Coordinates of N, CA and C in Angstrom, one line a residue:
M1 N 26.6 3.9 -108.5 CA 27.9 3.2 -108.9 C 27.7 3.2 -110.5
D2 N 28.9 3.6 -111.0 CA 28.9 3.4 -112.5 C 29.9 2.3 -112.8
L3 N 29.5 1.3 -113.7 CA 30.1 0.1 -114.2 C 30.7 0.4 -115.6
T4 N 32.1 0.0 -115.7 CA 32.6 0.2 -117.1 C 33.5 -0.8 -117.4
Y5 N 33.3 -1.5 -118.8 CA 34.2 -2.7 -119.0 C 35.5 -2.1 -119.7
A6 N 36.5 -2.3 -119.0 CA 37.9 -2.1 -119.6 C 38.5 -3.0 -120.8
E7 N 38.0 -4.3 -120.6 CA 38.5 -5.3 -121.2 C 37.2 -6.5 -121.3
A8 N 37.4 -7.4 -122.2 CA 36.3 -8.6 -122.0 C 36.4 -9.2 -120.7
S9 N 37.4 -9.3 -119.9 CA 37.3 -9.8 -118.6 C 37.5 -8.9 -117.5
S10 N 37.1 -7.6 -117.6 CA 37.5 -6.7 -116.8 C 36.4 -5.7 -116.4
L11 N 35.9 -5.5 -115.3 CA 34.9 -4.4 -115.0 C 35.4 -3.6 -113.8
E12 N 35.1 -2.4 -114.3 CA 35.5 -1.3 -113.3 C 34.4 -0.7 -112.5
L13 N 34.4 -0.5 -111.4 CA 33.3 0.2 -110.5 C 33.7 1.4 -109.9
S14 N 33.0 2.4 -109.9 CA 33.5 3.7 -109.5 C 32.2 4.4 -109.1
R15 N 32.4 5.6 -108.2 CA 31.4 6.5 -107.9 C 30.8 7.2 -109.4
P16 N 29.6 7.3 -109.3 CA 29.1 8.4 -110.5 C 30.0 9.5 -110.9
G17 N 30.5 9.8 -112.1 CA 31.1 10.9 -112.5 C 32.5 10.8 -112.4
I18 N 33.1 9.7 -111.7 CA 34.3 9.3 -111.5 C 34.9 8.5 -112.6
T19 N 35.9 9.1 -113.6 CA 36.3 8.4 -114.8 C 37.7 8.7 -114.9
K20 N 38.3 8.1 -115.8 CA 39.8 8.4 -116.2 C 39.7 9.8 -116.9
G21 N 38.7 10.4 -117.3 CA 38.6 11.8 -117.9 C 38.6 12.8 -116.7
S22 N 37.7 12.6 -115.8 CA 37.4 13.4 -114.6 C 38.9 13.4 -113.7
G23 N 39.5 12.5 -113.8 CA 40.9 12.1 -112.9 C 42.1 12.7 -113.7
L24 N 42.0 12.8 -115.1 CA 42.9 13.6 -116.0 C 42.7 14.9 -115.6
A25 N 41.3 15.3 -115.8 CA 41.3 16.9 -115.7 C 41.7 17.6 -114.3
E26 N 41.4 16.8 -113.3 CA 41.9 17.0 -111.9 C 43.1 17.1 -111.9
L27 N 44.0 16.1 -112.3 CA 45.4 16.0 -112.3 C 46.1 17.4 -113.0
A28 N 45.5 17.6 -114.1 CA 45.9 18.8 -115.0 C 45.7 19.9 -114.2
E29 N 44.7 20.3 -113.5 CA 44.5 21.4 -112.8 C 45.4 21.5 -111.5
R30 N 45.6 20.5 -110.9 CA 46.6 20.5 -109.7 C 47.8 20.8 -110.3
L31 N 48.4 20.3 -111.4 CA 49.7 20.7 -111.9 C 49.8 21.8 -112.7
G32 N 48.7 22.4 -112.7 CA 48.7 23.9 -113.6 C 48.8 23.7 -115.1
I33 N 48.4 22.7 -115.6 CA 48.5 22.3 -117.1 C 47.1 22.5 -117.6
P34 N 47.0 23.4 -118.6 CA 45.7 23.4 -119.3 C 45.4 22.0 -120.0
I35 N 44.1 21.5 -119.7 CA 43.6 20.3 -120.2 C 43.9 20.4 -121.7
Q36 N 43.8 21.3 -122.4 CA 43.9 21.4 -123.9 C 45.4 21.1 -124.4
A37 N 46.4 21.3 -123.2 CA 47.7 20.8 -123.5 C 48.2 19.5 -123.0
V38 N 47.0 18.6 -122.8 CA 47.4 17.2 -122.4 C 47.2 16.2 -123.6
I39 N 48.0 15.2 -123.6 CA 47.9 14.2 -124.7 C 47.4 13.1 -123.8
A40 N 46.5 12.3 -124.4 CA 46.1 11.0 -123.6 C 45.9 9.9 -124.7
V41 N 46.6 8.8 -124.3 CA 46.3 7.5 -125.3 C 45.5 6.7 -124.6
G42 N 44.8 5.9 -125.3 CA 44.0 4.7 -124.7 C 43.7 3.8 -125.8
D43 N 43.1 2.6 -125.2 CA 42.5 1.5 -126.2 C 41.4 0.8 -125.8
A44 N 40.6 1.1 -124.7 CA 39.5 0.4 -124.4 C 38.3 1.4 -123.9
D45 N 37.2 1.1 -123.7 CA 36.0 1.6 -123.4 C 36.1 2.7 -122.3
N46 N 37.0 2.3 -121.3 CA 37.3 3.0 -119.8 C 37.9 4.1 -120.3
D47 N 38.6 4.1 -121.4 CA 39.5 5.2 -121.8 C 38.8 6.3 -122.6
V48 N 37.6 6.0 -122.9 CA 36.8 7.1 -123.9 C 36.6 8.3 -123.2
P49 N 36.4 8.6 -121.8 CA 36.3 9.8 -120.9 C 37.6 10.4 -121.0
M50 N 38.7 9.9 -120.8 CA 40.0 10.4 -120.8 C 40.5 10.9 -122.3
I51 N 40.1 10.2 -123.2 CA 40.3 10.5 -124.7 C 39.9 11.8 -125.0
R52 N 38.3 12.0 -124.5 CA 37.7 13.1 -124.9 C 38.1 14.3 -124.2
A53 N 38.5 14.1 -123.0 CA 38.8 15.3 -121.9 C 40.1 15.8 -122.4
A54 N 41.0 15.1 -122.9 CA 42.6 15.6 -123.2 C 42.4 16.5 -124.5
G55 N 43.3 17.3 -124.5 CA 43.3 18.4 -125.7 C 43.7 17.6 -126.9
L56 N 44.4 16.4 -126.9 CA 44.7 15.5 -127.9 C 44.4 14.2 -127.3
G57 N 43.5 13.6 -127.9 CA 42.9 12.2 -127.4 C 43.5 11.2 -128.7
L58 N 44.1 10.1 -128.4 CA 44.5 9.3 -129.3 C 44.3 8.0 -128.9
C59 N 44.2 6.9 -129.8 CA 43.9 5.6 -129.6 C 44.8 4.6 -130.4
M60 N 45.1 3.4 -129.8 CA 45.7 2.5 -130.3 C 45.1 1.7 -131.3
K61 N 45.9 1.4 -132.4 CA 45.0 0.6 -133.5 C 44.4 -0.6 -133.2
N62 N 44.8 -1.4 -132.0 CA 44.1 -2.4 -131.4 C 42.9 -2.0 -130.5
G63 N 42.4 -0.8 -130.4 CA 41.4 -0.4 -129.6 C 40.1 -0.6 -129.9
T64 N 39.3 -0.4 -129.0 CA 37.8 -0.7 -129.2 C 37.3 0.5 -130.1
D65 N 36.3 0.0 -130.7 CA 35.5 1.0 -131.8 C 35.3 2.3 -130.9
A66 N 34.6 2.2 -129.7 CA 34.4 3.2 -129.1 C 35.6 4.2 -128.8
A67 N 36.7 3.6 -128.5 CA 37.7 4.5 -128.3 C 38.4 5.1 -129.6
K68 N 38.2 4.3 -130.6 CA 38.7 4.8 -131.9 C 37.9 6.0 -132.4
T69 N 36.4 5.9 -132.1 CA 35.6 6.9 -132.5 C 35.8 8.1 -131.7
A70 N 36.2 8.0 -130.5 CA 36.5 9.2 -129.8 C 37.8 10.0 -130.0
A71 N 38.8 9.2 -130.4 CA 39.9 9.9 -130.8 C 40.4 10.6 -132.0
A72 N 41.2 11.5 -131.8 CA 41.7 12.4 -132.9 C 42.4 11.7 -134.2
A73 N 43.2 10.5 -133.5 CA 43.9 10.1 -134.3 C 44.1 8.7 -133.8
I74 N 44.5 7.7 -134.9 CA 44.8 6.4 -134.3 C 46.1 6.2 -134.4
L75 N 46.7 5.5 -133.5 CA 48.4 5.2 -133.5 C 48.5 3.9 -133.8
P76 N 49.9 3.3 -134.1 CA 50.0 2.1 -134.3 C 49.6 1.2 -133.1
D77 N 49.6 -0.1 -133.3 CA 49.1 -0.8 -132.1 C 49.9 -1.1 -130.8
N78 N 49.8 -1.7 -130.0 CA 50.6 -2.1 -128.8 C 51.9 -2.6 -129.1
D79 N 51.8 -3.7 -130.0 CA 52.9 -4.4 -130.5 C 53.8 -3.8 -131.4
H80 N 53.3 -2.4 -131.9 CA 54.3 -1.6 -133.0 C 54.4 -0.5 -132.2
D81 N 54.8 -0.2 -130.9 CA 55.2 1.2 -130.2 C 54.2 2.1 -130.5
G82 N 52.9 2.1 -130.6 CA 52.0 3.1 -130.6 C 52.2 4.3 -129.8
C83 N 52.6 3.9 -128.4 CA 52.8 4.9 -127.3 C 54.1 5.8 -127.7
A84 N 55.1 5.0 -128.0 CA 56.4 5.7 -128.6 C 56.1 6.6 -129.7
F85 N 55.4 6.3 -130.6 CA 54.9 7.0 -131.7 C 54.5 8.4 -131.2
A86 N 53.4 8.3 -130.4 CA 52.9 9.5 -129.8 C 53.6 10.3 -129.1
I87 N 54.5 9.8 -128.3 CA 55.8 10.6 -127.9 C 56.4 11.4 -128.8
R88 N 57.0 10.7 -129.9 CA 57.9 11.2 -130.8 C 57.3 12.3 -131.6
H89 N 55.8 11.9 -132.2 CA 55.3 12.8 -133.1 C 54.4 13.7 -132.7
C90 N 53.9 13.5 -131.5 CA 52.8 14.5 -131.0 C 53.5 15.4 -130.0
L91 N 54.3 14.8 -129.1 CA 54.8 15.5 -127.9 C 56.1 16.2 -128.2
L92 N 57.1 15.3 -128.7 CA 58.4 15.8 -129.1 C 58.3 16.5 -130.4
R93 N 57.4 16.0 -131.2 CA 57.4 16.6 -132.6 C 58.7 16.3 -133.5
I94 N 59.2 14.9 -133.5 CA 60.4 14.6 -134.0 C 60.5 13.6 -135.2

């Protein structure tokens, strides 16, 4: 069993090798989307495999150091529309 801290008060348990990254890769494959075309946004240690798996992995400004290090870019924080920023500027390119 793998143990991953998501937040200071949250612990996730999963089978070895099962992460948000492996789940994202499986979903992309099932949908016929190249993983290189996927954008992922995270902010915690449990998001690191997902950030690394995506073609473009992004982290919120309020994210953990591990998530920031894994990301290609840092977005505004949760209170300043970081996900909306990613959608506008990375997905829609407006």
